[in-house]
Amino acid sequence: SYVLTQPPSVSVAPGKTARITCGGNNIGSKSVHWYQQKPGQAPVLVIYYDSDRPSGIPERFSGSNSGNTATLTISRVEAGDEADYYCQVWDSSSDHHWVFGGGTKLTVL
Amino acid sequence: EVQLVETGGGLIQPGGSLRLSCAASGFTVSSNYMSWVRQAPGKGLEWVSVIYSGGSTYYADSVKGRFTISRDNSKNTLYLQMNSLRAEDTAVYYCASLTGVAAAPIYFDYWGQGTLVTVSS
């Protein structure tokens, strides 16, 4: 089955740019979706189809996907962005499976 | 406004059964792809099961043969019947809807708040 690899943690100072990666074999050929999850809360979609933002998500959140790495970029990081972030793909090569990365804890210093 | 509310979680002994419910409002369960996703304590997200608008169902290998997803259109409610429960099934279970281009089930757009299932003796 398809495997997505994320760094366990990323730290960034307020006002700086955070980049969270999601690695997978030829992931650039797939669509990647990103979720933010704050403690005790359900996940929230922040990026879909690599780089689209749902309504209500700040423009500070952006995404890209190429080769073997997809990236979630958060510009001008705020304290409220501290959360776990998960990437996800639909693995069409398996039996209707939706695959998540292991998650990255974003810490705002 | 779309709302998904899960109920039915609790403490259950290994080998036992439990049925989770997900009541929807502002949203028609039968017209959408609906899924269950779980999260073990301190761990990441794991897809569990999906039911398509046409009624087809699919399961993760870890629960195949033990869990059954279904829906009641008259109650606009999604279910997850969990049998032969194991300690490793302990998790928060979220119901979530799937969507995508051309209405394909690609990513999760709406999520419930989750319900905790604890399997322990």
XYZ file of N, CA and C in Angstrom:
690
model
N 0.839 -1.189 0.000
C 0.000 0.000 0.000
C 0.886 1.254 0.000
N 0.289 2.342 -0.405
C 1.028 3.581 -0.566
C 1.365 4.181 0.796
N 2.583 4.693 0.936
C 3.047 5.230 2.218
C 3.372 6.719 2.085
N 2.880 7.509 3.027
C 3.179 8.936 3.096
C 4.042 9.203 4.328
N 5.145 9.930 4.134
C 6.084 10.177 5.221
C 6.150 11.659 5.553
N 5.882 11.977 6.801
C 5.965 13.360 7.283
C 6.983 13.438 8.419
N 7.639 14.606 8.573
C 8.507 14.780 9.743
C 7.634 14.857 10.989
N 8.077 14.270 12.102
C 7.246 14.292 13.315
C 6.996 15.696 13.843
N 7.953 16.574 13.666
C 7.797 17.907 14.226
C 8.499 18.962 13.383
N 7.919 20.152 13.422
C 8.504 21.338 12.794
C 8.308 22.494 13.766
N 9.341 23.287 13.956
C 9.245 24.447 14.840
C 9.522 25.716 14.046
N 8.814 26.778 14.395
C 8.976 28.043 13.676
C 8.643 29.193 14.618
N 9.323 30.299 14.420
C 9.039 31.493 15.214
C 7.837 32.236 14.635
N 7.117 32.937 15.464
C 5.982 33.714 14.960
C 6.413 34.693 13.876
N 5.577 34.806 12.842
C 5.877 35.721 11.753
C 6.737 35.120 10.661
N 7.324 33.969 10.937
C 8.148 33.301 9.938
C 7.326 32.323 9.115
N 7.991 31.620 8.210
C 7.326 30.671 7.314
C 7.626 29.238 7.733
N 6.551 28.439 7.851
C 6.697 27.024 8.164
C 6.435 26.202 6.910
N 7.262 25.213 6.723
C 7.073 24.281 5.592
C 7.026 22.862 6.132
N 5.927 22.186 5.844
C 5.722 20.825 6.293
C 5.680 19.936 5.057
N 6.540 18.943 5.029
C 6.640 18.097 3.852
C 5.885 16.782 4.021
N 5.561 16.197 2.882
C 4.859 14.919 2.822
C 5.485 14.147 1.668
N 6.212 13.108 1.996
C 6.917 12.352 0.974
C 6.198 11.082 0.586
N 6.259 10.768 -0.704
C 5.666 9.543 -1.210
C 6.202 9.253 -2.600
N 6.190 8.007 -2.980
C 6.710 7.590 -4.283
C 5.903 8.241 -5.403
N 6.571 9.147 -6.139
C 5.925 9.846 -7.253
C 4.626 10.515 -6.816
N 4.664 11.123 -5.631
C 3.455 11.766 -5.092
C 2.956 12.888 -5.995
N 3.858 13.435 -6.807
C 3.474 14.500 -7.718
C 2.411 14.077 -8.720
N 2.242 12.765 -8.905
C 1.234 12.266 -9.826
C -0.119 12.082 -9.146
N -0.151 12.354 -7.846
C -1.394 12.232 -7.080
C -1.842 13.601 -6.577
N -3.075 13.682 -6.166
C -3.579 14.895 -5.518
C -3.416 14.757 -4.007
N -2.887 15.797 -3.391
C -2.612 15.763 -1.953
C -3.528 16.751 -1.227
N -3.998 16.322 -0.086
C -4.910 17.136 0.720
C -4.335 17.248 2.132
N -4.553 18.384 2.764
C -3.959 18.656 4.075
C -5.026 19.010 5.104
N -4.806 18.509 6.336
C -5.737 18.745 7.432
C -4.964 19.304 8.632
N -5.619 20.203 9.327
C -5.089 20.752 10.571
C -5.907 20.177 11.719
N -5.241 19.730 12.775
C -5.955 19.210 13.928
C -5.368 19.805 15.200
N -6.193 20.543 15.904
C -5.787 21.098 17.191
C -6.190 20.135 18.296
N -5.514 20.191 19.445
C -5.775 19.229 20.523
C -7.252 19.152 20.899
N -7.753 17.934 20.957
C -9.128 17.701 21.363
C -10.168 18.050 20.323
N -9.731 18.381 19.119
C -10.674 18.769 18.070
C -10.582 17.831 16.870
N -11.603 17.876 16.043
C -11.598 17.103 14.801
C -10.684 17.768 13.774
N -10.200 16.991 12.834
C -9.392 17.590 11.758
C -10.216 18.578 10.940
N -9.524 19.549 10.373
C -10.128 20.550 9.499
C -9.325 20.593 8.207
N -10.028 20.547 7.096
C -9.372 20.617 5.785
C -8.802 22.012 5.586
N -7.517 22.110 5.237
C -6.913 23.422 4.988
C -6.442 23.586 3.541
N -6.111 22.481 2.880
C -5.700 22.512 1.480
C -6.248 21.267 0.806
N -6.813 21.434 -0.396
C -7.241 20.276 -1.162
C -6.723 20.392 -2.591
N -6.619 19.250 -3.247
C -6.048 19.194 -4.607
C -4.747 20.001 -4.690
N -3.839 19.675 -3.815
C -2.465 20.192 -3.784
C -2.357 21.628 -3.291
N -3.241 22.524 -3.781
C -3.009 23.943 -3.512
C -4.277 24.778 -3.366
N -5.442 24.148 -3.412
C -6.690 24.909 -3.260
C -7.044 25.069 -1.791
N -7.584 26.231 -1.464
C -7.978 26.520 -0.080
C -9.488 26.532 0.055
N -10.020 25.826 1.062
C -11.473 25.938 1.320
C -11.790 27.351 1.794
N -13.050 27.716 1.659
C -13.457 29.030 2.145
C -13.217 29.099 3.654
N -12.730 30.239 4.098
C -12.472 30.434 5.513
C -11.043 30.137 5.935
N -10.276 29.510 5.044
C -8.875 29.236 5.363
C -8.032 30.425 4.896
N -7.192 30.967 5.759
C -6.411 32.161 5.399
C -5.479 31.912 4.215
N -5.215 32.981 3.466
C -4.309 32.888 2.323
C -2.896 32.538 2.743
N -2.614 32.647 4.023
C -1.275 32.291 4.537
C -0.976 30.798 4.322
N -2.025 30.007 4.127
C -1.859 28.575 3.908
C -1.801 28.313 2.401
N -0.738 27.618 1.970
C -0.614 27.278 0.570
C 0.017 25.895 0.444
N -0.107 25.314 -0.735
C 0.435 23.978 -0.942
C 1.049 23.824 -2.310
N 1.963 22.862 -2.402
C 2.575 22.535 -3.673
C 2.854 21.041 -3.696
N 3.069 20.509 -4.900
C 3.285 19.069 -5.023
C 4.058 18.781 -6.295
N 5.193 18.123 -6.154
C 6.012 17.790 -7.314
C 6.970 16.666 -6.965
N 7.237 15.811 -7.945
C 8.192 14.742 -7.734
C 7.766 13.797 -6.620
N 8.592 13.676 -5.614
C 8.306 12.782 -4.497
C 7.924 13.511 -3.223
N 7.661 14.828 -3.325
C 7.362 15.609 -2.128
C 6.251 16.622 -2.351
N 5.297 16.604 -1.438
C 4.281 17.657 -1.372
C 4.603 18.518 -0.148
N 4.281 19.793 -0.242
C 4.629 20.720 0.835
C 3.455 21.612 1.196
N 3.202 21.698 2.496
C 2.259 22.676 3.034
C 3.086 23.837 3.569
N 2.794 25.029 3.099
C 3.519 26.217 3.533
C 2.575 27.139 4.286
N 3.008 27.547 5.460
C 2.236 28.497 6.258
C 3.091 29.746 6.430
N 2.631 30.831 5.840
C 3.373 32.095 5.899
C 2.919 32.909 7.103
N 3.813 33.767 7.569
C 3.486 34.663 8.690
C 2.797 33.874 9.804
N 3.481 32.864 10.279
C 2.910 31.935 11.261
C 2.440 32.669 12.520
N 1.288 32.234 12.992
C 0.698 32.786 14.222
C 0.639 31.698 15.290
N 0.482 32.116 16.527
C 0.398 31.151 17.625
C -0.764 30.184 17.420
N -1.827 30.679 16.837
C -3.012 29.853 16.601
C -2.828 28.785 15.543
N -1.699 28.810 14.832
C -1.427 27.783 13.819
C -0.814 26.536 14.435
N -0.460 26.613 15.713
C 0.139 25.453 16.372
C -0.877 24.313 16.400
N -0.498 23.197 15.809
C -1.421 22.073 15.626
C -0.670 20.910 14.983
N -1.371 19.799 14.856
C -0.880 18.679 14.059
C -1.417 18.833 12.641
N -0.586 18.528 11.683
C -0.978 18.623 10.279
C -0.776 17.265 9.601
N -1.792 16.845 8.839
C -1.757 15.552 8.158
C -1.944 15.739 6.656
N -1.145 15.045 5.879
C -1.385 14.990 4.443
C -2.180 13.711 4.151
N -2.853 13.711 3.011
C -3.714 12.571 2.645
C -3.802 12.465 1.134
N -3.823 11.237 0.641
C -4.053 10.980 -0.781
C -5.064 9.863 -0.903
N -5.663 9.774 -2.094
C -6.501 8.631 -2.430
C -5.640 7.699 -3.263
N -5.445 6.479 -2.746
C -4.566 5.539 -3.406
C -5.363 4.701 -4.387
N -5.396 5.129 -5.629
C -6.201 4.437 -6.625
C -5.650 3.061 -6.969
N -4.413 2.780 -6.565
C -3.817 1.485 -6.887
C -4.261 0.396 -5.919
N -4.914 0.787 -4.826
C -5.367 -0.208 -3.850
C -6.892 -0.222 -3.830
N -7.432 -0.978 -2.917
C -8.881 -1.178 -2.893
C -9.585 -0.013 -2.198
N -9.749 1.075 -2.908
C -10.495 2.220 -2.387
C -9.953 2.692 -1.037
N -8.670 2.845 -0.953
C -8.067 3.243 0.309
C -7.682 4.712 0.322
N -7.953 5.333 1.431
C -7.565 6.704 1.671
C -6.409 6.680 2.667
N -5.290 7.250 2.287
C -4.051 7.135 3.049
C -3.682 8.467 3.681
N -3.314 8.417 4.948
C -2.843 9.590 5.671
C -1.358 9.469 5.972
N -0.691 10.610 6.017
C 0.658 10.645 6.543
C 0.605 10.523 8.055
N 1.760 10.329 8.666
C 1.813 10.121 10.109
C 1.567 11.369 10.941
N 1.569 12.522 10.276
C 1.295 13.765 10.986
C 2.554 14.501 11.397
N 2.464 15.826 11.418
C 3.559 16.693 11.842
C 3.048 17.667 12.886
N 3.731 17.691 14.013
C 3.376 18.649 15.054
C 4.087 19.971 14.785
N 3.310 21.019 14.511
C 3.882 22.346 14.296
C 3.903 23.093 15.626
N 5.093 23.463 16.049
C 5.264 24.224 17.279
C 5.657 25.652 16.928
N 4.925 26.604 17.482
C 5.257 28.017 17.291
C 6.048 28.467 18.510
N 7.282 28.832 18.274
C 8.202 29.121 19.372
C 7.865 30.398 20.136
N -26.067 24.858 7.670
C -24.754 24.453 8.170
C -24.732 22.932 8.359
N -23.667 22.315 7.860
C -23.509 20.865 7.985
C -23.039 20.521 9.392
N -23.703 19.548 9.993
C -23.275 19.029 11.302
C -23.311 17.514 11.278
N -22.257 16.909 11.786
C -22.178 15.469 11.951
C -21.915 15.199 13.422
N -22.785 14.414 14.054
C -22.661 14.175 15.493
C -22.597 12.675 15.751
N -21.449 12.237 16.252
C -21.244 10.824 16.547
C -21.652 10.500 17.982
N -22.214 9.336 18.160
C -22.544 8.822 19.479
C -22.286 7.330 19.496
N -22.308 6.752 20.712
C -22.203 5.310 20.819
C -20.887 4.786 21.352
N -19.924 5.653 21.527
C -18.646 5.195 22.046
C -18.738 4.821 23.516
N -17.691 4.183 24.013
C -17.667 3.802 25.414
C -16.618 2.761 25.675
N -16.677 2.200 26.887
C -15.747 1.154 27.300
C -16.367 -0.205 27.009
N -15.620 -1.054 26.322
C -16.117 -2.369 25.958
C -15.000 -3.384 26.134
N -15.358 -4.582 26.540
C -14.358 -5.625 26.745
C -13.900 -6.208 25.410
N -12.671 -6.713 25.381
C -12.196 -7.379 24.161
C -13.158 -8.493 23.755
N -13.409 -8.574 22.449
C -14.344 -9.557 21.920
C -15.772 -9.051 21.863
N -16.036 -7.905 22.458
C -17.382 -7.371 22.485
C -17.752 -6.625 21.217
N -18.987 -6.110 21.218
C -19.529 -5.383 20.064
C -20.028 -4.010 20.480
N -20.027 -3.106 19.524
C -20.483 -1.732 19.765
C -20.971 -1.174 18.441
N -22.009 -0.336 18.496
C -22.465 0.323 17.281
C -22.357 1.825 17.451
N -21.633 2.437 16.556
C -21.517 3.893 16.525
C -22.546 4.475 15.568
N -23.030 5.652 15.914
C -23.957 6.371 15.055
C -23.393 7.740 14.715
N -23.780 8.245 13.570
C -23.382 9.583 13.131
C -24.614 10.246 12.526
N -25.223 11.136 13.286
C -26.417 11.831 12.820
C -26.029 13.092 12.076
N -26.622 13.256 10.901
C -26.277 14.402 10.067
C -27.417 15.410 10.000
N -27.042 16.673 9.927
C -28.016 17.738 9.683
C -27.413 18.706 8.684
N -28.294 19.341 7.896
C -27.820 20.232 6.850
C -27.114 19.493 5.735
N -27.416 18.219 5.591
C -26.604 17.332 4.770
C -27.370 16.037 4.601
N -27.348 15.425 3.422
C -28.058 14.169 3.200
C -27.064 13.024 3.097
N -27.081 12.164 4.096
C -26.107 11.066 4.148
C -26.188 10.194 2.901
N -27.379 9.868 2.456
C -27.544 8.927 1.353
C -27.048 9.496 0.027
N -26.926 10.792 -0.080
C -26.496 11.423 -1.337
C -24.994 11.651 -1.400
N -24.308 11.279 -0.349
C -22.885 11.560 -0.239
C -22.075 10.303 0.068
N -20.772 10.400 -0.174
C -19.863 9.359 0.261
C -19.555 9.625 1.730
N -19.778 8.627 2.567
C -19.579 8.791 4.001
C -18.556 7.789 4.501
N -17.753 8.223 5.461
C -16.646 7.394 5.896
C -16.483 7.453 7.406
N -15.762 6.484 7.935
C -15.303 6.490 9.309
C -13.773 6.536 9.289
N -13.231 7.409 10.110
C -11.786 7.548 10.281
C -11.521 7.485 11.781
N -10.478 6.768 12.177
C -10.201 6.661 13.608
C -8.804 7.176 13.936
N -8.627 7.457 15.222
C -7.353 7.985 15.701
C -7.080 7.388 17.078
N -6.116 6.487 17.136
C -5.712 5.907 18.413
C -5.080 6.988 19.278
N -5.127 6.818 20.586
C -4.590 7.857 21.489
C -3.145 8.219 21.154
N -2.900 9.486 20.910
C -1.563 9.964 20.614
C -1.033 9.581 19.250
N -1.888 9.019 18.400
C -1.449 8.538 17.083
C -2.098 9.346 15.964
N -1.819 8.932 14.741
C -2.331 9.628 13.572
C -3.690 9.124 13.130
N -4.135 9.647 11.998
C -5.435 9.313 11.446
C -5.354 8.037 10.619
N -6.395 7.220 10.721
C -6.457 5.973 9.961
C -7.845 5.829 9.358
N -7.925 5.703 8.035
C -9.210 5.454 7.386
C -9.687 4.056 7.756
N -11.001 3.932 8.046
C -11.573 2.667 8.492
C -12.529 2.073 7.454
N -13.501 2.884 6.990
C -14.529 2.326 6.125
C -15.212 3.448 5.366
N -15.856 3.094 4.252
C -16.595 4.059 3.450
C -17.845 3.396 2.896
N -18.896 4.188 2.736
C -20.089 3.749 2.027
C -20.373 4.770 0.945
N -20.495 4.299 -0.288
C -20.756 5.175 -1.397
C -22.243 5.528 -1.467
N -22.543 6.576 -2.167
C -23.943 6.983 -2.310
C -24.760 5.865 -2.941
N -24.139 5.074 -3.792
C -24.837 3.952 -4.421
C -24.965 2.733 -3.526
N -24.313 2.763 -2.355
C -24.438 1.673 -1.395
C -23.235 0.757 -1.289
N -22.274 0.859 -2.190
C -21.078 0.023 -2.090
C -20.301 0.378 -0.823
N -19.708 -0.647 -0.237
C -18.948 -0.441 1.004
C -17.543 -1.010 0.880
N -16.600 -0.373 1.583
C -15.208 -0.809 1.554
C -14.613 -0.625 2.942
N -13.600 -1.454 3.235
C -13.025 -1.474 4.577
C -11.505 -1.526 4.534
N -10.891 -0.962 5.563
C -9.462 -1.148 5.742
C -9.210 -2.602 6.115
N -8.054 -3.121 5.734
C -7.742 -4.516 6.031
C -7.810 -4.812 7.530
N -7.494 -3.819 8.346
C -7.435 -4.017 9.798
C -8.801 -4.287 10.422
N -9.880 -3.956 9.716
C -11.223 -4.144 10.287
C -12.111 -5.011 9.416
N -11.619 -5.400 8.266
C -12.433 -6.186 7.332
C -12.895 -7.474 7.990
N -14.187 -7.761 7.849
C -14.761 -8.967 8.440
C -15.246 -8.776 9.867
N -14.887 -7.654 10.479
C -15.317 -7.390 11.865
C -16.231 -6.171 11.951
N -16.016 -5.185 11.105
C -16.808 -3.949 11.129
C -17.744 -3.916 9.926
N -18.908 -3.282 10.126
C -19.869 -3.105 9.033
C -20.378 -1.673 9.041
N -20.247 -1.009 7.909
C -20.768 0.350 7.753
C -22.147 0.270 7.107
N -23.046 1.126 7.555
C -24.388 1.147 6.978
C -24.989 2.533 7.210
N -26.174 2.734 6.684
C -26.864 4.005 6.882
C -28.360 3.776 6.925
N -29.056 4.682 7.582
C -30.517 4.686 7.610
C -30.958 5.986 6.964
N -31.446 5.897 5.761
C -31.801 7.108 5.014
C -32.933 7.870 5.700
N -33.863 7.164 6.309
C -34.997 7.833 6.951
C -34.556 8.636 8.174
N -33.469 8.206 8.785
C -32.953 8.912 9.958
C -31.753 9.797 9.610
N -31.346 9.767 8.346
C -30.184 10.549 7.895
C -28.980 10.281 8.804
N -28.745 9.007 9.062
C -27.725 8.599 10.028
C -26.831 7.509 9.458
N -25.544 7.640 9.762
C -24.529 6.670 9.371
C -24.196 5.815 10.593
N -23.874 4.543 10.357
C -23.549 3.634 11.454
C -22.225 2.918 11.199
N -21.645 2.462 12.291
C -20.513 1.548 12.209
C -20.719 0.473 13.267
N -21.040 -0.730 12.803
C -21.184 -1.870 13.705
C -19.808 -2.501 13.867
N -19.340 -2.579 15.104
C -18.006 -3.091 15.375
C -18.128 -4.362 16.217
N -17.685 -5.474 15.680
C -17.724 -6.762 16.368
C -16.308 -7.259 16.619
N -16.202 -8.242 17.505
C -14.898 -8.854 17.817
C -13.839 -7.794 18.102
N -14.186 -6.865 18.953
C -13.298 -5.738 19.207
C -12.012 -6.166 19.906
N -10.936 -5.466 19.554
C -9.612 -5.749 20.079
C -9.061 -4.486 20.756
N -8.050 -4.671 21.572
C -7.436 -3.524 22.239
C -6.948 -2.490 21.230
N -6.461 -2.958 20.092
C -5.922 -2.050 19.081
C -7.002 -1.267 18.341
N -8.270 -1.563 18.620
C -9.362 -0.771 18.044
C -9.665 0.461 18.900
N -9.011 0.579 20.044
C -9.199 1.737 20.903
C -8.794 2.999 20.158
N -9.735 3.927 20.065
C -9.492 5.143 19.274
C -10.683 6.083 19.381
N -10.477 7.310 18.967
C -11.582 8.216 18.675
C -12.024 7.926 17.250
N -13.315 7.716 17.069
C -13.870 7.418 15.746
C -14.615 8.645 15.238
N -14.187 9.110 14.071
C -14.822 10.254 13.423
C -15.623 9.781 12.220
N -16.801 10.348 12.041
C -17.448 10.192 10.748
C -17.101 11.423 9.921
N -16.995 11.232 8.641
C -16.587 12.317 7.755
C -17.161 12.074 6.370
N -17.442 13.142 5.671
C -17.925 13.013 4.295
C -16.757 13.196 3.334
N -16.877 12.549 2.203
C -15.859 12.607 1.159
C -16.397 13.354 -0.045
N -15.538 14.097 -0.699
C -15.940 14.789 -1.912
C -14.731 14.963 -2.813
N -14.952 15.561 -3.963
C -13.870 15.784 -4.906
C -14.427 16.222 -6.235
N -13.529 16.422 -7.212
C -13.951 16.823 -8.551
C -14.890 15.760 -9.124
N -15.920 16.219 -9.785
C -16.927 15.319 -10.363
C -17.549 14.436 -9.292
N -17.625 14.985 -8.088
C -18.257 14.297 -6.956
C -17.588 12.976 -6.624
N -16.310 12.834 -6.941
C -15.576 11.618 -6.590
C -15.152 11.689 -5.125
N -15.039 10.556 -4.469
C -14.680 10.515 -3.038
C -13.176 10.607 -2.839
N -12.628 11.799 -2.850
C -11.183 11.968 -2.852
C -10.648 12.491 -1.526
N -11.298 13.496 -0.972
C -10.808 14.059 0.295
C -11.999 14.289 1.227
N -11.670 14.480 2.523
C -12.683 14.602 3.562
C -12.995 16.073 3.795
N -14.256 16.459 3.588
C -14.585 17.873 3.750
C -15.260 18.186 5.087
N -16.211 17.390 5.507
C -16.860 17.629 6.792
C -16.555 16.493 7.760
N -16.315 16.854 9.025
C -15.985 15.889 10.069
C -16.893 16.099 11.276
N -17.217 15.003 11.936
C -17.871 15.102 13.226
C -16.844 15.370 14.315
N -17.312 15.456 15.560
C -16.416 15.765 16.674
C -15.743 14.512 17.238
N -16.225 13.354 16.832
C -15.622 12.100 17.248
C -16.243 11.500 18.505
N -16.122 10.176 18.621
C -16.579 9.465 19.804
C -15.509 8.444 20.190
N -15.208 8.360 21.475
C -14.106 7.524 21.943
C -14.576 6.106 22.227
N -13.865 5.158 21.652
C -14.092 3.740 21.926
C -12.862 3.209 22.647
N -13.084 2.626 23.796
C -11.993 2.045 24.576
C -12.249 0.560 24.751
N -11.341 -0.248 24.249
C -11.478 -1.701 24.356
C -10.482 -2.186 25.406
N -11.031 -2.606 26.534
C -10.171 -3.008 27.645
C -10.950 -3.871 28.625
N -10.245 -4.773 29.252
C -10.877 -5.614 30.266
C -10.697 -4.997 31.656
